[in-house]
Every structure is written in structure tokens, then in C-alpha cells.
PDB file of C-alpha atoms in Angstrom:
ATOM      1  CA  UNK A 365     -28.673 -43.005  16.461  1.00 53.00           C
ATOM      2  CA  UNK A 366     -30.754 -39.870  17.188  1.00 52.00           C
ATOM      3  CA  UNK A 367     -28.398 -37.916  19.131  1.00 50.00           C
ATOM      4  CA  UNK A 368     -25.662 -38.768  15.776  1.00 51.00           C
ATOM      5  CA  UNK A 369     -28.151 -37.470  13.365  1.00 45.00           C
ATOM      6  CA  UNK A 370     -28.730 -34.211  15.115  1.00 46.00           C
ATOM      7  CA  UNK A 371     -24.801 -33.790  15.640  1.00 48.00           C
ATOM      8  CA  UNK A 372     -24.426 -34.028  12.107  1.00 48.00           C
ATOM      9  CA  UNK A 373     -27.464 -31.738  11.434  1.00 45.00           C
ATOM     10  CA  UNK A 374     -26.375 -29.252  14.419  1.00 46.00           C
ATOM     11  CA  UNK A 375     -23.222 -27.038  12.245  1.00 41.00           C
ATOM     12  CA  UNK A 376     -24.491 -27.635   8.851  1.00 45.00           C
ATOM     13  CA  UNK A 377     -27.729 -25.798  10.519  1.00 42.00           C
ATOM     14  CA  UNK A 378     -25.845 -23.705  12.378  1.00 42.00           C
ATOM     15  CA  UNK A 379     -24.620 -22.362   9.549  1.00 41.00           C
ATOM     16  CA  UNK A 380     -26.955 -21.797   7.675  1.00 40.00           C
ATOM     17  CA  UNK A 381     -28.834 -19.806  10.705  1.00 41.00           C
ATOM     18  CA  UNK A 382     -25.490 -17.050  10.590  1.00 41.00           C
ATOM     19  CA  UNK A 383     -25.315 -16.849   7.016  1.00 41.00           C
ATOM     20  CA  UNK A 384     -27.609 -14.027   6.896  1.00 43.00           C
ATOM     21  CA  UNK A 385     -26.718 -12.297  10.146  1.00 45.00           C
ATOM     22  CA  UNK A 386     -23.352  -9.939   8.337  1.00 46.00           C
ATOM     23  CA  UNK A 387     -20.730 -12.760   9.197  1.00 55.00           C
ATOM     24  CA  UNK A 388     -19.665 -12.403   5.771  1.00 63.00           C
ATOM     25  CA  UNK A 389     -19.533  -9.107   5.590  1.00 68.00           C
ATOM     26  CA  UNK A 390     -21.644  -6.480   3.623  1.00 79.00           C
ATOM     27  CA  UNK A 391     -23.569  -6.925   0.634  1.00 94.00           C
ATOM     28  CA  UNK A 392     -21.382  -6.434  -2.229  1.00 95.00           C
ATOM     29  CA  UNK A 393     -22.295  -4.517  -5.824  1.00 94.00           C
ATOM     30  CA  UNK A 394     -20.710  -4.000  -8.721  1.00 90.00           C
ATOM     31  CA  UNK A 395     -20.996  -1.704 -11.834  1.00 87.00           C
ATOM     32  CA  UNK A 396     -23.616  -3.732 -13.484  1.00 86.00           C
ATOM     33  CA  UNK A 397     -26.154  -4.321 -10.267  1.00 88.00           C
ATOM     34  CA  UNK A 398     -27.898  -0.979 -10.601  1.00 90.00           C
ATOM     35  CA  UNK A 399     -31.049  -1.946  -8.476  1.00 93.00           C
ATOM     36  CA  UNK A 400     -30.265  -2.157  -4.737  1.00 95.00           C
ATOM     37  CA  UNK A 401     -32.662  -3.745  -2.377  1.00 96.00           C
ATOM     38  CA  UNK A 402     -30.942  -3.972   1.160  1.00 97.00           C
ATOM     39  CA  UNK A 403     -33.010  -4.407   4.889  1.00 97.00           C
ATOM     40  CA  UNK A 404     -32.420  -1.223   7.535  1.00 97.00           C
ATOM     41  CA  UNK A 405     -29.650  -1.991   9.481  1.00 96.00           C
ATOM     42  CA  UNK A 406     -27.659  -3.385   6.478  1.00 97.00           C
ATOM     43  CA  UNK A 407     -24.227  -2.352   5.283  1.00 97.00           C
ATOM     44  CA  UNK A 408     -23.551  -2.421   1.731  1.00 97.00           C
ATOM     45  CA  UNK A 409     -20.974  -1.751  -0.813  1.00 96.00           C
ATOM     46  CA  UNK A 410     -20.098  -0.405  -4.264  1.00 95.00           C
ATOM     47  CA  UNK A 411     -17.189  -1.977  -5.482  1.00 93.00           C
ATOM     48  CA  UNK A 412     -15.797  -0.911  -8.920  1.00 90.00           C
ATOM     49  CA  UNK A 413     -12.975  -1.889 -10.708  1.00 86.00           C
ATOM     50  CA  UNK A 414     -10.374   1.240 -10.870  1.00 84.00           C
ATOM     51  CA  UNK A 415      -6.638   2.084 -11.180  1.00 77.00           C
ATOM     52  CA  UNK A 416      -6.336   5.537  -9.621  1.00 68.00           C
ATOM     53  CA  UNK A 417      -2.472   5.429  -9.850  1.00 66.00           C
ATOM     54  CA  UNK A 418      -3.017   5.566 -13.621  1.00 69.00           C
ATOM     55  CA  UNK A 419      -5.589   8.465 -13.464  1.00 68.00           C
ATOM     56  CA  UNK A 420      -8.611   5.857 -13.944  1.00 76.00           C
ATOM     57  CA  UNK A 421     -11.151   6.256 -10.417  1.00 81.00           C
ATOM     58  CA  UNK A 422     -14.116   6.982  -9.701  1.00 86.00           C
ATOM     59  CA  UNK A 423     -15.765   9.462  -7.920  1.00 85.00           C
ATOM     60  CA  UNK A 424     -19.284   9.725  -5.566  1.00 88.00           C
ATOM     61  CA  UNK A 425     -20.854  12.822  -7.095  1.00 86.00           C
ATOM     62  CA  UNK A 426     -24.038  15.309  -6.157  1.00 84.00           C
ATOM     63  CA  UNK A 427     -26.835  15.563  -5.248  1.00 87.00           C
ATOM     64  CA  UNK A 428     -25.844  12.935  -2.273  1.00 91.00           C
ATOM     65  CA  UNK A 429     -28.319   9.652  -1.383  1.00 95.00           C
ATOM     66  CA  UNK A 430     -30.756  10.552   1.195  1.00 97.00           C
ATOM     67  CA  UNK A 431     -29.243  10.288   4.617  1.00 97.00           C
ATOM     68  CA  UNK A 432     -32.799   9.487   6.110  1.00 97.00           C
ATOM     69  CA  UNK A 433     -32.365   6.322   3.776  1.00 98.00           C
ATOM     70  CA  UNK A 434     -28.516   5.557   3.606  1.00 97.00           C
ATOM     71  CA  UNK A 435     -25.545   7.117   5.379  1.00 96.00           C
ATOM     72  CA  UNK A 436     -22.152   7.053   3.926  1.00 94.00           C
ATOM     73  CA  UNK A 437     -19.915   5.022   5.718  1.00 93.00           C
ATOM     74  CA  UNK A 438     -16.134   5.083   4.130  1.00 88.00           C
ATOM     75  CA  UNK A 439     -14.540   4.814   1.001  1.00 83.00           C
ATOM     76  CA  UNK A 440     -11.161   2.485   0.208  1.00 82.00           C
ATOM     77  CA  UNK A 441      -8.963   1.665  -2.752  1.00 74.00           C
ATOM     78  CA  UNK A 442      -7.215  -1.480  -3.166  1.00 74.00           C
ATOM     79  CA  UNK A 443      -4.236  -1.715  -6.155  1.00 63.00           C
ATOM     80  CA  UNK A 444      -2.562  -4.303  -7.011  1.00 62.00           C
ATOM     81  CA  UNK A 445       1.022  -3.465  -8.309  1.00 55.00           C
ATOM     82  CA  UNK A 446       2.216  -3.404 -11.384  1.00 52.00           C
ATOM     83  CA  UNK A 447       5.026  -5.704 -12.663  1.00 44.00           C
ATOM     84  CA  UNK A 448       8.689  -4.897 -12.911  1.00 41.00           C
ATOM     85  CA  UNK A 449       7.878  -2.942 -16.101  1.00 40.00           C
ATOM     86  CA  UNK A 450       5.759  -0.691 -15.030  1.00 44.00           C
ATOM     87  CA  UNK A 451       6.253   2.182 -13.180  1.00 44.00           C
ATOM     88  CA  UNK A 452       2.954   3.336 -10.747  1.00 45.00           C
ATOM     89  CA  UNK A 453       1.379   0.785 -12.804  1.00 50.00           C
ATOM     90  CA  UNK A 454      -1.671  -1.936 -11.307  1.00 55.00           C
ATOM     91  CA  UNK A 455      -5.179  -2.415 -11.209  1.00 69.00           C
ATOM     92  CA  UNK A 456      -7.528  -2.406  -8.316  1.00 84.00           C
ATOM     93  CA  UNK A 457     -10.555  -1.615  -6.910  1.00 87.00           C
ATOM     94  CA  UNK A 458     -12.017   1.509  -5.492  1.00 89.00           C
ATOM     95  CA  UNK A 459     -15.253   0.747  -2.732  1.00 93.00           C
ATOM     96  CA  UNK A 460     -17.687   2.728  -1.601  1.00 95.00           C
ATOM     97  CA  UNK A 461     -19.593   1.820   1.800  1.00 96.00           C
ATOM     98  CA  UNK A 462     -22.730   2.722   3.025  1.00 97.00           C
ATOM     99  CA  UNK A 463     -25.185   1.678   5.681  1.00 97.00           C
ATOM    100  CA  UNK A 464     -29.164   1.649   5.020  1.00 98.00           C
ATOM    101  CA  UNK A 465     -30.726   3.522   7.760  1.00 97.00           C
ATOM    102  CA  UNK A 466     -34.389   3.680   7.277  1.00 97.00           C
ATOM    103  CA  UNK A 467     -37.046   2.394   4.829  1.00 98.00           C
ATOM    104  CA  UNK A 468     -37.212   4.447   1.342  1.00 98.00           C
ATOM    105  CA  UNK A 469     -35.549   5.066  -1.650  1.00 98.00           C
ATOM    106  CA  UNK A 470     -32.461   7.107  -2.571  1.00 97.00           C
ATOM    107  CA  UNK A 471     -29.871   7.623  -5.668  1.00 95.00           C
ATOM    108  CA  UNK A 472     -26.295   7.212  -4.985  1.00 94.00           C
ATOM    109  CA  UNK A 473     -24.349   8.495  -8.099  1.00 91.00           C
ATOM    110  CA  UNK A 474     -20.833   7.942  -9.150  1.00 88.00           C
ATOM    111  CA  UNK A 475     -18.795   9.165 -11.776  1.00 85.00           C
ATOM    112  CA  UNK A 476     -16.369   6.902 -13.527  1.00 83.00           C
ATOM    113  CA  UNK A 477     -13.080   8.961 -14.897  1.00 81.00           C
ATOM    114  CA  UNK A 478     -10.982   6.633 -17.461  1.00 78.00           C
ATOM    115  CA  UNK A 479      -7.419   7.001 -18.462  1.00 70.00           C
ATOM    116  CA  UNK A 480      -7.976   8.713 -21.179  1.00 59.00           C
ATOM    117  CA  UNK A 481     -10.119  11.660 -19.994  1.00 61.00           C
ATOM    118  CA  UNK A 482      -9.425  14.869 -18.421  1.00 59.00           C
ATOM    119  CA  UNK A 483     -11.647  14.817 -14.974  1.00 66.00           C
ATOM    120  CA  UNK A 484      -9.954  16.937 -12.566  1.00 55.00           C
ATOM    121  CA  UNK A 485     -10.930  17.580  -9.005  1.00 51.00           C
ATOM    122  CA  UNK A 486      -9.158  19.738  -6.611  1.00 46.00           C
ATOM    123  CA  UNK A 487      -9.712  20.851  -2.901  1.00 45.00           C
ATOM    124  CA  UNK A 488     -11.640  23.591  -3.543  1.00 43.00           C
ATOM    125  CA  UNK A 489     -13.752  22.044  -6.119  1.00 46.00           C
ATOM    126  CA  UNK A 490     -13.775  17.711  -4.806  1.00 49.00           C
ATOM    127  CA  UNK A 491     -16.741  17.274  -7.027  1.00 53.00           C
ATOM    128  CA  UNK A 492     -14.716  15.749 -10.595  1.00 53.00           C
ATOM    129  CA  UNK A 493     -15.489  17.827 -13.743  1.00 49.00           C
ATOM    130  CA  UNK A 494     -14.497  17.439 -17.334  1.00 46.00           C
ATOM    131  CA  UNK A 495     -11.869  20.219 -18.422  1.00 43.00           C
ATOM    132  CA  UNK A 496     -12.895  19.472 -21.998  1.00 42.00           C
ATOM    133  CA  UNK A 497     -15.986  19.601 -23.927  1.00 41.00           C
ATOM    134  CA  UNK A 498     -15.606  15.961 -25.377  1.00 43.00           C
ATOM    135  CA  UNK A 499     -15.055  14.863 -21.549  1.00 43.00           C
ATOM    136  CA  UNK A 500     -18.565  15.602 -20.841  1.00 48.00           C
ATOM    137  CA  UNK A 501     -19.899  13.054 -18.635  1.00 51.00           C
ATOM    138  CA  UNK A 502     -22.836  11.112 -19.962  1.00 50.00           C
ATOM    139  CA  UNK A 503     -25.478   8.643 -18.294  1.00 54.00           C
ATOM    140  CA  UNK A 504     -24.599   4.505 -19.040  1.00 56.00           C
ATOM    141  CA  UNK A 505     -26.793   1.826 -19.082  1.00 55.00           C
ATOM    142  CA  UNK A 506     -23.901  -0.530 -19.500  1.00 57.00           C
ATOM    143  CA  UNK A 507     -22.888  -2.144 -16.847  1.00 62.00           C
ATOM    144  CA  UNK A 508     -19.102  -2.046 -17.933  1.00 67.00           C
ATOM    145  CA  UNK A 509     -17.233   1.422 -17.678  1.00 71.00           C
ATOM    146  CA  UNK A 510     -16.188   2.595 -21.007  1.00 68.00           C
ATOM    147  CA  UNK A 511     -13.405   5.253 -22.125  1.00 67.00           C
ATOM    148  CA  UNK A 512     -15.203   8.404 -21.552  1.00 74.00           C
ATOM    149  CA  UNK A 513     -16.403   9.711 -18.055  1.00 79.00           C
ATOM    150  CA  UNK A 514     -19.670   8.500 -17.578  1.00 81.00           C
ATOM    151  CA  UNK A 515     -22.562   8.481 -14.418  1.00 83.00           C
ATOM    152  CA  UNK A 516     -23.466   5.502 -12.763  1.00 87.00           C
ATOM    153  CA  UNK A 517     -26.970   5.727 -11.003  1.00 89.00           C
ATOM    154  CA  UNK A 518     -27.707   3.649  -8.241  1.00 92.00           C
ATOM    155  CA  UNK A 519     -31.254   3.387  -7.253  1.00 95.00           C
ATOM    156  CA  UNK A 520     -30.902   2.163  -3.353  1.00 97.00           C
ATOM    157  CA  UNK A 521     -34.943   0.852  -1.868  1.00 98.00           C
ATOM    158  CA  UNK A 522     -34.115   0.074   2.432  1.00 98.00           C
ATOM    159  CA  UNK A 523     -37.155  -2.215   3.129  1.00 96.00           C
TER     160      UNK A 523
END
């Protein structure tokens, strides 16, 4: 009886014991989870909803996190396509991916561009910038991106 209760104990526990060690991959945030707490060692990432085939993306912008406290580790996009009817069309996901080095705290700031605004970046110039007064970029407190370009602030503390 013993040796079938700790059988049926042994991969429920088991599990439980990996859940914290990364199987799952990193620590996910999204545009509303503005307060990052993360352990050294620890990959995270910003994931954001975006549709860069339809001029919506977003954008990591200066001054740059701390890299005594996080490093920048990649970047993807994800889109989904569009249907039949339209052209370029989808939504997706742009993500951000970091990995917290040491113990401190650190900003990582984005800039959301929307369809309807006028950020531009080029090669000479990869930061995004409004090329019209009413497309100046403002802070949010919102956690959901609106339909001007706006900053999101990410305050990062690596325990």
C-alpha cells in the first residue's frame, strides 16, 4: 500500500519540483504588467500585441535597461494572416526577450506606433520618431495601446 501511495505521489511531485526550474519557458508580460520582479538568471519576455504588416509595431526605445541588471536577448514577431480579403493583412504579436543578469533595477521602454500614426524609423536613425507634431509620443498608464504613439515604461527589479 505504501510503495502505491508514493507512486502516485512520485510525478504529481515531480512536477511540481520542475515547474519553476524554466521548463515552461520564460516569464511572460504583457502591456498591462508594468512592474517586473524576475530572480538573476531568469529569462523574461515582453509580449505585445502588434500587426507590423499594417504599419502597427512597436519599438524598444532609449536610454536602454541597464545591462548590469538585464541584457537583451532577441526580438521576434509572430502574424497571423489575414483572410482571403485582405491583402498583407493579420494580427500578431511582436516579443521582446531579455535575461536578468544581476540584482537591481532598470527601465526597459518601448514605443507603441498604431496604424494611424506617422512613426518612421530608418537605418540611419532605428530609434522611431513622430514626423508630425500630433504624433508626439506621450507616456500611458493604460495598459491597452491606444491610437496615438505612446511609451510604455517597464520598471524591471532582478532580486
Amino acid at each position: 500500500m505504501r510503495h502505491r501511495l508514493a507512486a502516485a505521489l512520485a510525478l504529481p511531485l515531480s512536477a511540481l519540483a520542475l515547474a519553476g526550474c524554466g521548463l515552461n519557458g520564460p516569464q511572460t508580460y504583457g502591456p498591462q504588467e508594468r512592474s517586473i520582479k524576475v530572480d538573476a538568471g531568469d529569462a523574461f519576455t515582453l509580449l505585445l500585441p502588434a500587426s507590423p504588416s499594417m504599419g502597427q509595431d512597436w519599438y524598444l526605445v532609449g536610454p536602454p535597461p541597464d545591462p548590469s541588471v538585464v541584457e537583451r536577448a532577441g526580438q521576434s514577431k509572430e502574424t497571423e494572416a489575414g483572410g482571403p480579403d485582405v491583402e498583407g493583412g493579420g494580427s500578431g504579436e511582436r516579443s521582446f526577450d531579455f535575461k536578468a543578469v544581476k540584482p537591481g533595477t532598470t527601465e526597459i521602454k518601448l514605443i507603441h506606433c498604431p496604424y494611424s500614426s506617422s512613426c518612421s524609423t530608418s537605418e540611419a536613425n532605428p530609434e522611431p520618431s513622430p514626423t508630425s507634431s500630433s504624433d508626439t509620443p506621450v507616456p500611458t498608464a493604460t495598459g491597452k495601446p491606444g491610437t496615438r504613439p505612446e511609451y510604455f515604461v517597464y520598471t524591471v527589479t532582478v532580486r
